[in-house]
């Protein structure tokens, strides 16, 4: 193994040890250091090697650099989500490539993918390219042209993504007999395919509303069937994985990986779906299957989801009984205090269907927040896009207080 590969493996090794040891502060710092290094890596076409201004040249292949960078970007996104701080700026375009300026989105997909990993990597890269490409172009257009260009770009994405779906569908049809591992892989790709479709509609509706100075009519309630399908797929993934683990002489607990899996989609079902039955199924799955996907931990997300659901449904009940009705501004401090002291039993639920949770109390954001400086952990909720509330979670401060 070359020194380059030892260095890369060592970087991932440090992050893995930090995460599995519960040293999240150290893990985030290692991730940020890796992103800083990769940000300045460039390809020297004259010598056919990758260079860095302050490090020795690297002989790793373009494919390896691309893979390493993809993992670090994913981990960096997790770190930014958990800390609410993007300390390291990731350029809008990849340092190893020329920024895209054309209005067309990628459509050069194969007739059929050759493997599950090819399909998964293609979908992950495609999602990033859509976001980066859209952002690059919208930053360059005039305010007057923005509505027209935005609509055109979403139309292009709408034409591009079905081609990826067709290639994946043909691959699925070609694989008649799948191993347990392959079944897991295909189900995870399907989960992210569903997630991509929903977020395309969400982003398109919101961008259109912004440019027209209107209120977005998008509702997550329209996607309850998709949420339910994601939960079913993830439940199947966990069940197959548990069967495989039981067959090992030494069962592996928890399951660990450094790339995107099922935790983020499951958590989003719990916090974005308002159907009281569907949104609670992910919590059960998160609790039943110990998993660590990068910085995301299944048990932590299960506890955060339970809190978010309880707060939102209590707010819905308060809004329904208040004199001001749906439009009233709620006192979340009272709701949060009540939630922290009592646990509402399953039999005492007020909410029986998603329509009973009015838009005025739906949280636009709910996620654990790591304060690496203050060594504290909280649950940050967003009652609106312009307002956030940090709920202290002292029982879990040890996750960011532990160090190496």
mmCIF file of N, CA and C in Angstrom, residues 258-391:
data_model
loop_
_atom_site.group_PDB
_atom_site.id
_atom_site.type_symbol
_atom_site.label_atom_id
_atom_site.label_comp_id
_atom_site.label_asym_id
_atom_site.label_seq_id
_atom_site.Cartn_x
_atom_site.Cartn_y
_atom_site.Cartn_z
ATOM 1 N N UNK A 258 -19.607 4.564 6.709
ATOM 2 C CA UNK A 258 -19.274 5.981 6.578
ATOM 3 C C UNK A 258 -20.051 6.658 5.456
ATOM 4 N N UNK A 259 -20.984 5.937 4.836
ATOM 5 C CA UNK A 259 -21.742 6.559 3.746
ATOM 6 C C UNK A 259 -23.227 6.606 4.071
ATOM 7 N N UNK A 260 -23.994 7.133 3.121
ATOM 8 C CA UNK A 260 -25.422 7.360 3.334
ATOM 9 C C UNK A 260 -26.179 6.039 3.310
ATOM 10 N N UNK A 261 -27.028 5.822 4.294
ATOM 11 C CA UNK A 261 -27.793 4.588 4.372
ATOM 12 C C UNK A 261 -29.265 4.848 4.595
ATOM 13 N N UNK A 262 -29.785 4.369 5.730
ATOM 14 C CA UNK A 262 -31.224 4.464 5.981
ATOM 15 C C UNK A 262 -31.590 5.448 7.090
ATOM 16 N N UNK A 263 -30.620 5.892 7.892
ATOM 17 C CA UNK A 263 -30.953 6.695 9.070
ATOM 18 C C UNK A 263 -31.559 8.048 8.730
ATOM 19 N N UNK A 264 -30.927 8.789 7.820
ATOM 20 C CA UNK A 264 -31.442 10.125 7.477
ATOM 21 C C UNK A 264 -32.846 10.056 6.874
ATOM 22 N N UNK A 265 -33.100 9.168 5.888
ATOM 23 C CA UNK A 265 -34.466 9.071 5.354
ATOM 24 C C UNK A 265 -35.489 8.663 6.417
ATOM 25 N N UNK A 266 -35.114 7.741 7.300
ATOM 26 C CA UNK A 266 -36.033 7.319 8.367
ATOM 27 C C UNK A 266 -36.374 8.479 9.286
ATOM 28 N N UNK A 267 -35.349 9.228 9.674
ATOM 29 C CA UNK A 267 -35.574 10.357 10.578
ATOM 30 C C UNK A 267 -36.469 11.401 9.925
ATOM 31 N N UNK A 268 -36.287 11.613 8.635
ATOM 32 C CA UNK A 268 -37.111 12.606 7.943
ATOM 33 C C UNK A 268 -38.561 12.156 7.844
ATOM 34 N N UNK A 269 -38.802 10.861 7.732
ATOM 35 C CA UNK A 269 -40.186 10.383 7.760
ATOM 36 C C UNK A 269 -40.812 10.723 9.116
ATOM 37 N N UNK A 270 -40.068 10.480 10.188
ATOM 38 C CA UNK A 270 -40.592 10.738 11.534
ATOM 39 C C UNK A 270 -40.895 12.210 11.765
ATOM 40 N N UNK A 271 -40.104 13.102 11.155
ATOM 41 C CA UNK A 271 -40.269 14.534 11.437
ATOM 42 C C UNK A 271 -41.054 15.293 10.370
ATOM 43 N N UNK A 272 -41.161 14.748 9.161
ATOM 44 C CA UNK A 272 -41.872 15.452 8.088
ATOM 45 C C UNK A 272 -43.258 14.877 7.809
ATOM 46 N N UNK A 273 -43.427 13.578 8.045
ATOM 47 C CA UNK A 273 -44.746 12.963 7.876
ATOM 48 C C UNK A 273 -45.560 13.236 9.137
ATOM 49 N N UNK A 274 -46.812 13.666 8.965
ATOM 50 C CA UNK A 274 -47.643 13.974 10.138
ATOM 51 C C UNK A 274 -48.688 12.907 10.420
ATOM 52 N N UNK A 275 -48.704 11.835 9.627
ATOM 53 C CA UNK A 275 -49.596 10.729 9.941
ATOM 54 C C UNK A 275 -49.083 10.073 11.226
ATOM 55 N N UNK A 276 -49.903 10.014 12.281
ATOM 56 C CA UNK A 276 -49.420 9.554 13.591
ATOM 57 C C UNK A 276 -48.934 8.110 13.615
ATOM 58 N N UNK A 277 -49.449 7.280 12.730
ATOM 59 C CA UNK A 277 -49.024 5.883 12.689
ATOM 60 C C UNK A 277 -47.735 5.744 11.889
ATOM 61 N N UNK A 278 -47.720 6.319 10.689
ATOM 62 C CA UNK A 278 -46.548 6.201 9.819
ATOM 63 C C UNK A 278 -45.314 6.793 10.476
ATOM 64 N N UNK A 279 -45.434 7.975 11.089
ATOM 65 C CA UNK A 279 -44.259 8.672 11.613
ATOM 66 C C UNK A 279 -43.680 7.998 12.857
ATOM 67 N N UNK A 280 -44.463 7.146 13.531
ATOM 68 C CA UNK A 280 -43.941 6.455 14.711
ATOM 69 C C UNK A 280 -43.234 5.151 14.354
ATOM 70 N N UNK A 281 -43.507 4.609 13.198
ATOM 71 C CA UNK A 281 -42.832 3.370 12.792
ATOM 72 C C UNK A 281 -41.323 3.559 12.654
ATOM 73 N N UNK A 282 -40.841 4.678 12.083
ATOM 74 C CA UNK A 282 -39.389 4.879 12.018
ATOM 75 C C UNK A 282 -38.726 4.909 13.389
ATOM 76 N N UNK A 283 -39.421 5.464 14.388
ATOM 77 C CA UNK A 283 -38.849 5.519 15.738
ATOM 78 C C UNK A 283 -38.618 4.103 16.257
ATOM 79 N N UNK A 284 -39.579 3.215 16.021
ATOM 80 C CA UNK A 284 -39.439 1.820 16.451
ATOM 81 C C UNK A 284 -38.273 1.143 15.744
ATOM 82 N N UNK A 285 -38.143 1.405 14.440
ATOM 83 C CA UNK A 285 -37.046 0.807 13.672
ATOM 84 C C UNK A 285 -35.706 1.345 14.156
ATOM 85 N N UNK A 286 -35.621 2.653 14.373
ATOM 86 C CA UNK A 286 -34.371 3.262 14.836
ATOM 87 C C UNK A 286 -33.947 2.687 16.184
ATOM 88 N N UNK A 287 -34.910 2.398 17.047
ATOM 89 C CA UNK A 287 -34.583 1.852 18.367
ATOM 90 C C UNK A 287 -34.215 0.370 18.296
ATOM 91 N N UNK A 288 -34.803 -0.348 17.350
ATOM 92 C CA UNK A 288 -34.610 -1.800 17.296
ATOM 93 C C UNK A 288 -33.326 -2.212 16.593
ATOM 94 N N UNK A 289 -32.729 -1.303 15.831
ATOM 95 C CA UNK A 289 -31.557 -1.663 15.031
ATOM 96 C C UNK A 289 -30.412 -0.700 15.300
ATOM 97 N N UNK A 290 -29.487 -1.033 16.202
ATOM 98 C CA UNK A 290 -28.352 -0.150 16.482
ATOM 99 C C UNK A 290 -27.510 0.072 15.227
ATOM 100 N N UNK A 291 -27.486 1.315 14.758
ATOM 101 C CA UNK A 291 -26.736 1.637 13.541
ATOM 102 C C UNK A 291 -25.997 2.961 13.732
ATOM 103 N N UNK A 292 -24.820 3.016 13.131
ATOM 104 C CA UNK A 292 -24.032 4.244 13.123
ATOM 105 C C UNK A 292 -23.624 4.486 11.680
ATOM 106 N N UNK A 293 -24.230 5.507 11.061
ATOM 107 C CA UNK A 293 -23.903 5.855 9.672
ATOM 108 C C UNK A 293 -23.191 7.200 9.690
ATOM 109 N N UNK A 294 -21.850 7.153 9.636
ATOM 110 C CA UNK A 294 -21.087 8.380 9.801
ATOM 111 C C UNK A 294 -21.315 8.917 11.200
ATOM 112 N N UNK A 295 -21.699 10.195 11.293
ATOM 113 C CA UNK A 295 -21.962 10.822 12.591
ATOM 114 C C UNK A 295 -23.374 10.558 13.107
ATOM 115 N N UNK A 296 -24.240 10.021 12.254
ATOM 116 C CA UNK A 296 -25.629 9.792 12.650
ATOM 117 C C UNK A 296 -25.765 8.474 13.412
ATOM 118 N N UNK A 297 -26.382 8.552 14.587
ATOM 119 C CA UNK A 297 -26.585 7.392 15.440
ATOM 120 C C UNK A 297 -28.080 7.100 15.562
ATOM 121 N N UNK A 298 -28.456 5.844 15.383
ATOM 122 C CA UNK A 298 -29.880 5.486 15.345
ATOM 123 C C UNK A 298 -30.586 5.781 16.671
ATOM 124 N N UNK A 299 -29.925 5.507 17.790
ATOM 125 C CA UNK A 299 -30.580 5.726 19.089
ATOM 126 C C UNK A 299 -30.782 7.216 19.356
ATOM 127 N N UNK A 300 -29.783 8.035 19.027
ATOM 128 C CA UNK A 300 -29.912 9.483 19.215
ATOM 129 C C UNK A 300 -31.032 10.040 18.344
ATOM 130 N N UNK A 301 -31.100 9.592 17.082
ATOM 131 C CA UNK A 301 -32.144 10.081 16.182
ATOM 132 C C UNK A 301 -33.526 9.621 16.637
ATOM 133 N N UNK A 302 -33.612 8.415 17.201
ATOM 134 C CA UNK A 302 -34.901 7.930 17.712
ATOM 135 C C UNK A 302 -35.395 8.822 18.848
ATOM 136 N N UNK A 303 -34.498 9.170 19.768
ATOM 137 C CA UNK A 303 -34.884 10.036 20.889
ATOM 138 C C UNK A 303 -35.260 11.434 20.403
ATOM 139 N N UNK A 304 -34.497 11.956 19.430
ATOM 140 C CA UNK A 304 -34.797 13.288 18.893
ATOM 141 C C UNK A 304 -36.144 13.290 18.184
ATOM 142 N N UNK A 305 -36.416 12.225 17.418
ATOM 143 C CA UNK A 305 -37.689 12.130 16.700
ATOM 144 C C UNK A 305 -38.863 12.074 17.674
ATOM 145 N N UNK A 306 -38.717 11.309 18.758
ATOM 146 C CA UNK A 306 -39.784 11.226 19.763
ATOM 147 C C UNK A 306 -40.083 12.596 20.365
ATOM 148 N N UNK A 307 -39.038 13.349 20.670
ATOM 149 C CA UNK A 307 -39.232 14.688 21.233
ATOM 150 C C UNK A 307 -39.927 15.602 20.230
ATOM 151 N N UNK A 308 -39.461 15.570 18.969
ATOM 152 C CA UNK A 308 -40.041 16.441 17.943
ATOM 153 C C UNK A 308 -41.517 16.127 17.724
ATOM 154 N N UNK A 309 -41.852 14.832 17.675
ATOM 155 C CA UNK A 309 -43.247 14.424 17.484
ATOM 156 C C UNK A 309 -44.109 14.891 18.657
ATOM 157 N N UNK A 310 -43.613 14.674 19.877
ATOM 158 C CA UNK A 310 -44.379 15.062 21.071
ATOM 159 C C UNK A 310 -44.614 16.566 21.114
ATOM 160 N N UNK A 311 -43.580 17.343 20.801
ATOM 161 C CA UNK A 311 -43.703 18.806 20.831
ATOM 162 C C UNK A 311 -44.680 19.284 19.764
ATOM 163 N N UNK A 312 -44.552 18.734 18.556
ATOM 164 C CA UNK A 312 -45.409 19.175 17.459
ATOM 165 C C UNK A 312 -46.869 18.812 17.708
ATOM 166 N N UNK A 313 -47.121 17.601 18.190
ATOM 167 C CA UNK A 313 -48.500 17.186 18.421
ATOM 168 C C UNK A 313 -49.111 17.913 19.622
ATOM 169 N N UNK A 314 -48.282 18.237 20.617
ATOM 170 C CA UNK A 314 -48.782 19.038 21.740
ATOM 171 C C UNK A 314 -49.116 20.448 21.266
ATOM 172 N N UNK A 315 -48.293 20.974 20.357
ATOM 173 C CA UNK A 315 -48.555 22.304 19.796
ATOM 174 C C UNK A 315 -49.836 22.294 18.976
ATOM 175 N N UNK A 316 -50.071 21.198 18.246
ATOM 176 C CA UNK A 316 -51.299 21.085 17.452
ATOM 177 C C UNK A 316 -52.521 21.071 18.364
ATOM 178 N N UNK A 317 -52.417 20.350 19.476
ATOM 179 C CA UNK A 317 -53.531 20.299 20.426
ATOM 180 C C UNK A 317 -53.768 21.668 21.049
ATOM 181 N N UNK A 318 -52.664 22.369 21.370
ATOM 182 C CA UNK A 318 -52.787 23.709 21.965
ATOM 183 C C UNK A 318 -53.391 24.691 20.979
ATOM 184 N N UNK A 319 -52.996 24.573 19.707
ATOM 185 C CA UNK A 319 -53.534 25.473 18.682
ATOM 186 C C UNK A 319 -55.022 25.233 18.485
ATOM 187 N N UNK A 320 -55.423 23.972 18.562
ATOM 188 C CA UNK A 320 -56.829 23.655 18.367
ATOM 189 C C UNK A 320 -57.717 24.135 19.492
ATOM 190 N N UNK A 321 -57.139 24.235 20.702
ATOM 191 C CA UNK A 321 -57.949 24.637 21.855
ATOM 192 C C UNK A 321 -57.817 26.109 22.203
ATOM 193 N N UNK A 322 -56.856 26.821 21.527
ATOM 194 C CA UNK A 322 -56.646 28.231 21.860
ATOM 195 C C UNK A 322 -57.688 29.107 21.187
ATOM 196 N N UNK A 323 -57.907 30.266 21.765
ATOM 197 C CA UNK A 323 -58.904 31.199 21.223
ATOM 198 C C UNK A 323 -58.475 31.745 19.888
ATOM 199 N N UNK A 324 -57.158 31.826 19.690
ATOM 200 C CA UNK A 324 -56.660 32.409 18.442
ATOM 201 C C UNK A 324 -56.722 31.467 17.271
ATOM 202 N N UNK A 325 -56.933 30.166 17.563
ATOM 203 C CA UNK A 325 -57.013 29.201 16.479
ATOM 204 C C UNK A 325 -55.667 28.949 15.837
ATOM 205 N N UNK A 326 -55.700 28.520 14.579
ATOM 206 C CA UNK A 326 -54.484 28.115 13.888
ATOM 207 C C UNK A 326 -53.482 29.243 13.743
ATOM 208 N N UNK A 327 -53.923 30.448 13.615
ATOM 209 C CA UNK A 327 -53.006 31.551 13.366
ATOM 210 C C UNK A 327 -52.344 32.098 14.609
ATOM 211 N N UNK A 328 -52.700 31.595 15.786
ATOM 212 C CA UNK A 328 -52.146 32.129 17.028
ATOM 213 C C UNK A 328 -50.670 31.771 17.160
ATOM 214 N N UNK A 329 -49.875 32.662 17.777
ATOM 215 C CA UNK A 329 -48.470 32.409 18.048
ATOM 216 C C UNK A 329 -48.380 31.631 19.353
ATOM 217 N N UNK A 330 -47.832 30.426 19.288
ATOM 218 C CA UNK A 330 -47.808 29.563 20.463
ATOM 219 C C UNK A 330 -46.603 29.844 21.343
ATOM 220 N N UNK A 331 -46.772 29.603 22.636
ATOM 221 C CA UNK A 331 -45.680 29.710 23.595
ATOM 222 C C UNK A 331 -45.000 28.342 23.669
ATOM 223 N N UNK A 332 -43.953 28.155 22.850
ATOM 224 C CA UNK A 332 -43.294 26.854 22.789
ATOM 225 C C UNK A 332 -42.578 26.508 24.084
ATOM 226 N N UNK A 333 -42.188 27.520 24.867
ATOM 227 C CA UNK A 333 -41.475 27.241 26.112
ATOM 228 C C UNK A 333 -42.339 26.415 27.063
ATOM 229 N N UNK A 334 -43.638 26.735 27.115
ATOM 230 C CA UNK A 334 -44.555 25.975 27.975
ATOM 231 C C UNK A 334 -44.720 24.548 27.464
ATOM 232 N N UNK A 335 -44.820 24.404 26.151
ATOM 233 C CA UNK A 335 -44.990 23.080 25.548
ATOM 234 C C UNK A 335 -43.751 22.230 25.785
ATOM 235 N N UNK A 336 -42.574 22.841 25.603
ATOM 236 C CA UNK A 336 -41.316 22.122 25.788
ATOM 237 C C UNK A 336 -41.148 21.688 27.241
ATOM 238 N N UNK A 337 -41.486 22.581 28.169
ATOM 239 C CA UNK A 337 -41.362 22.258 29.593
ATOM 240 C C UNK A 337 -42.292 21.112 29.968
ATOM 241 N N UNK A 338 -43.511 21.145 29.449
ATOM 242 C CA UNK A 338 -44.476 20.080 29.749
ATOM 243 C C UNK A 338 -44.014 18.752 29.165
ATOM 244 N N UNK A 339 -43.455 18.807 27.950
ATOM 245 C CA UNK A 339 -42.992 17.588 27.288
ATOM 246 C C UNK A 339 -41.833 16.960 28.043
ATOM 247 N N UNK A 340 -40.961 17.797 28.615
ATOM 248 C CA UNK A 340 -39.782 17.284 29.314
ATOM 249 C C UNK A 340 -40.134 16.610 30.636
ATOM 250 N N UNK A 341 -41.298 16.944 31.187
ATOM 251 C CA UNK A 341 -41.682 16.408 32.491
ATOM 252 C C UNK A 341 -42.612 15.214 32.394
ATOM 253 N N UNK A 342 -43.331 15.112 31.303
ATOM 254 C CA UNK A 342 -44.309 14.028 31.182
ATOM 255 C C UNK A 342 -44.158 13.307 29.858
ATOM 256 N N UNK A 343 -44.585 12.076 29.841
ATOM 257 C CA UNK A 343 -44.591 11.274 28.623
ATOM 258 C C UNK A 343 -46.040 10.941 28.291
ATOM 259 N N UNK A 344 -46.538 11.439 27.177
ATOM 260 C CA UNK A 344 -47.932 11.197 26.803
ATOM 261 C C UNK A 344 -48.095 9.740 26.382
ATOM 262 N N UNK A 345 -48.945 8.963 27.014
ATOM 263 C CA UNK A 345 -49.121 7.556 26.650
ATOM 264 C C UNK A 345 -49.731 7.408 25.266
ATOM 265 N N UNK A 346 -49.447 6.271 24.648
ATOM 266 C CA UNK A 346 -49.942 6.016 23.296
ATOM 267 C C UNK A 346 -51.468 6.094 23.226
ATOM 268 N N UNK A 347 -52.136 5.671 24.298
ATOM 269 C CA UNK A 347 -53.601 5.634 24.280
ATOM 270 C C UNK A 347 -54.223 7.019 24.406
ATOM 271 N N UNK A 348 -53.388 8.012 24.754
ATOM 272 C CA UNK A 348 -53.933 9.353 24.985
ATOM 273 C C UNK A 348 -53.635 10.300 23.827
ATOM 274 N N UNK A 349 -53.285 9.771 22.677
ATOM 275 C CA UNK A 349 -52.990 10.622 21.532
ATOM 276 C C UNK A 349 -54.205 11.447 21.141
ATOM 277 N N UNK A 350 -53.945 12.694 20.821
ATOM 278 C CA UNK A 350 -55.005 13.571 20.339
ATOM 279 C C UNK A 350 -55.058 13.502 18.819
ATOM 280 N N UNK A 351 -53.904 13.350 18.189
ATOM 281 C CA UNK A 351 -53.806 13.364 16.730
ATOM 282 C C UNK A 351 -54.114 11.979 16.175
ATOM 283 N N UNK A 352 -55.059 11.906 15.265
ATOM 284 C CA UNK A 352 -55.407 10.629 14.637
ATOM 285 C C UNK A 352 -55.144 10.632 13.140
ATOM 286 N N UNK A 353 -54.924 11.819 12.552
ATOM 287 C CA UNK A 353 -54.595 11.912 11.132
ATOM 288 C C UNK A 353 -53.763 13.170 10.884
ATOM 289 N N UNK A 354 -53.016 13.169 9.786
ATOM 290 C CA UNK A 354 -52.063 14.248 9.519
ATOM 291 C C UNK A 354 -52.727 15.610 9.366
ATOM 292 N N UNK A 355 -53.955 15.652 8.885
ATOM 293 C CA UNK A 355 -54.633 16.934 8.675
ATOM 294 C C UNK A 355 -54.925 17.660 9.984
ATOM 295 N N UNK A 356 -54.812 16.955 11.112
ATOM 296 C CA UNK A 356 -55.061 17.579 12.412
ATOM 297 C C UNK A 356 -53.856 18.374 12.925
ATOM 298 N N UNK A 357 -52.742 18.301 12.203
ATOM 299 C CA UNK A 357 -51.562 19.093 12.566
ATOM 300 C C UNK A 357 -51.529 20.293 11.626
ATOM 301 N N UNK A 358 -51.976 21.468 12.073
ATOM 302 C CA UNK A 358 -52.047 22.637 11.188
ATOM 303 C C UNK A 358 -50.669 23.128 10.764
ATOM 304 N N UNK A 359 -50.622 23.790 9.614
ATOM 305 C CA UNK A 359 -49.357 24.311 9.097
ATOM 306 C C UNK A 359 -48.664 25.228 10.093
ATOM 307 N N UNK A 360 -49.439 25.950 10.876
ATOM 308 C CA UNK A 360 -48.877 26.943 11.793
ATOM 309 C C UNK A 360 -48.018 26.333 12.893
ATOM 310 N N UNK A 361 -48.183 25.039 13.184
ATOM 311 C CA UNK A 361 -47.385 24.419 14.250
ATOM 312 C C UNK A 361 -46.402 23.382 13.707
ATOM 313 N N UNK A 362 -46.406 23.168 12.405
ATOM 314 C CA UNK A 362 -45.495 22.177 11.835
ATOM 315 C C UNK A 362 -44.060 22.699 11.884
ATOM 316 N N UNK A 363 -43.188 21.908 12.472
ATOM 317 C CA UNK A 363 -41.794 22.304 12.581
ATOM 318 C C UNK A 363 -41.123 22.193 11.219
ATOM 319 N N UNK A 364 -40.438 23.243 10.801
ATOM 320 C CA UNK A 364 -39.719 23.197 9.529
ATOM 321 C C UNK A 364 -38.334 22.595 9.729
ATOM 322 N N UNK A 365 -37.929 22.462 10.997
ATOM 323 C CA UNK A 365 -36.608 21.904 11.295
ATOM 324 C C UNK A 365 -36.630 21.296 12.687
ATOM 325 N N UNK A 366 -36.007 20.143 12.851
ATOM 326 C CA UNK A 366 -35.854 19.518 14.164
ATOM 327 C C UNK A 366 -34.681 18.553 14.087
ATOM 328 N N UNK A 367 -33.589 18.890 14.778
ATOM 329 C CA UNK A 367 -32.406 18.029 14.700
ATOM 330 C C UNK A 367 -31.520 18.265 15.918
ATOM 331 N N UNK A 368 -30.804 17.217 16.369
ATOM 332 C CA UNK A 368 -29.857 17.413 17.467
ATOM 333 C C UNK A 368 -28.786 18.428 17.060
ATOM 334 N N UNK A 369 -28.336 19.221 18.018
ATOM 335 C CA UNK A 369 -27.305 20.230 17.754
ATOM 336 C C UNK A 369 -26.136 20.023 18.714
ATOM 337 N N UNK A 370 -24.927 19.889 18.141
ATOM 338 C CA UNK A 370 -23.714 19.721 18.933
ATOM 339 C C UNK A 370 -23.023 21.075 19.091
ATOM 340 N N UNK A 371 -22.920 21.556 20.300
ATOM 341 C CA UNK A 371 -22.149 22.767 20.590
ATOM 342 C C UNK A 371 -20.762 22.310 21.025
ATOM 343 N N UNK A 372 -19.810 22.293 20.088
ATOM 344 C CA UNK A 372 -18.485 21.754 20.367
ATOM 345 C C UNK A 372 -17.666 22.660 21.270
ATOM 346 N N UNK A 373 -17.992 23.949 21.289
ATOM 347 C CA UNK A 373 -17.264 24.902 22.137
ATOM 348 C C UNK A 373 -17.802 24.853 23.569
ATOM 349 N N UNK A 374 -19.113 24.955 23.693
ATOM 350 C CA UNK A 374 -19.734 24.921 25.015
ATOM 351 C C UNK A 374 -19.869 23.525 25.590
ATOM 352 N N UNK A 375 -19.531 22.493 24.773
ATOM 353 C CA UNK A 375 -19.629 21.096 25.199
ATOM 354 C C UNK A 375 -21.045 20.746 25.661
ATOM 355 N N UNK A 376 -22.024 21.153 24.854
ATOM 356 C CA UNK A 376 -23.414 20.878 25.194
ATOM 357 C C UNK A 376 -24.160 20.338 23.982
ATOM 358 N N UNK A 377 -25.199 19.563 24.246
ATOM 359 C CA UNK A 377 -26.042 19.027 23.176
ATOM 360 C C UNK A 377 -27.471 19.501 23.411
ATOM 361 N N UNK A 378 -28.130 19.864 22.341
ATOM 362 C CA UNK A 378 -29.521 20.319 22.444
ATOM 363 C C UNK A 378 -30.311 19.790 21.258
ATOM 364 N N UNK A 379 -31.622 19.927 21.336
ATOM 365 C CA UNK A 379 -32.488 19.649 20.192
ATOM 366 C C UNK A 379 -32.926 21.003 19.653
ATOM 367 N N UNK A 380 -32.551 21.284 18.418
ATOM 368 C CA UNK A 380 -32.934 22.554 17.806
ATOM 369 C C UNK A 380 -34.177 22.341 16.964
ATOM 370 N N UNK A 381 -35.225 23.114 17.253
ATOM 371 C CA UNK A 381 -36.449 23.035 16.461
ATOM 372 C C UNK A 381 -36.692 24.373 15.780
ATOM 373 N N UNK A 382 -37.290 24.313 14.614
ATOM 374 C CA UNK A 382 -37.623 25.524 13.882
ATOM 375 C C UNK A 382 -39.116 25.638 13.704
ATOM 376 N N UNK A 383 -39.804 26.393 14.570
ATOM 377 C CA UNK A 383 -41.241 26.619 14.365
ATOM 378 C C UNK A 383 -41.525 27.342 13.058
ATOM 379 N N UNK A 384 -40.523 28.061 12.524
ATOM 380 C CA UNK A 384 -40.662 28.739 11.234
ATOM 381 C C UNK A 384 -39.280 28.861 10.625
ATOM 382 N N UNK A 385 -39.228 29.301 9.366
ATOM 383 C CA UNK A 385 -37.939 29.449 8.690
ATOM 384 C C UNK A 385 -37.108 30.573 9.287
ATOM 385 N N UNK A 386 -37.735 31.469 10.041
ATOM 386 C CA UNK A 386 -37.030 32.622 10.606
ATOM 387 C C UNK A 386 -36.825 32.516 12.118
ATOM 388 N N UNK A 387 -37.180 31.381 12.681
ATOM 389 C CA UNK A 387 -37.092 31.257 14.133
ATOM 390 C C UNK A 387 -36.639 29.857 14.530
ATOM 391 N N UNK A 388 -35.673 29.800 15.446
ATOM 392 C CA UNK A 388 -35.203 28.527 15.963
ATOM 393 C C UNK A 388 -35.204 28.553 17.487
ATOM 394 N N UNK A 389 -35.436 27.397 18.078
ATOM 395 C CA UNK A 389 -35.436 27.264 19.533
ATOM 396 C C UNK A 389 -34.511 26.111 19.900
ATOM 397 N N UNK A 390 -33.529 26.378 20.770
ATOM 398 C CA UNK A 390 -32.631 25.335 21.258
ATOM 399 C C UNK A 390 -33.160 24.784 22.575
ATOM 400 N N UNK A 391 -33.424 23.479 22.598
ATOM 401 C CA UNK A 391 -33.917 22.822 23.809
ATOM 402 C C UNK A 391 -32.749 22.081 24.455
#
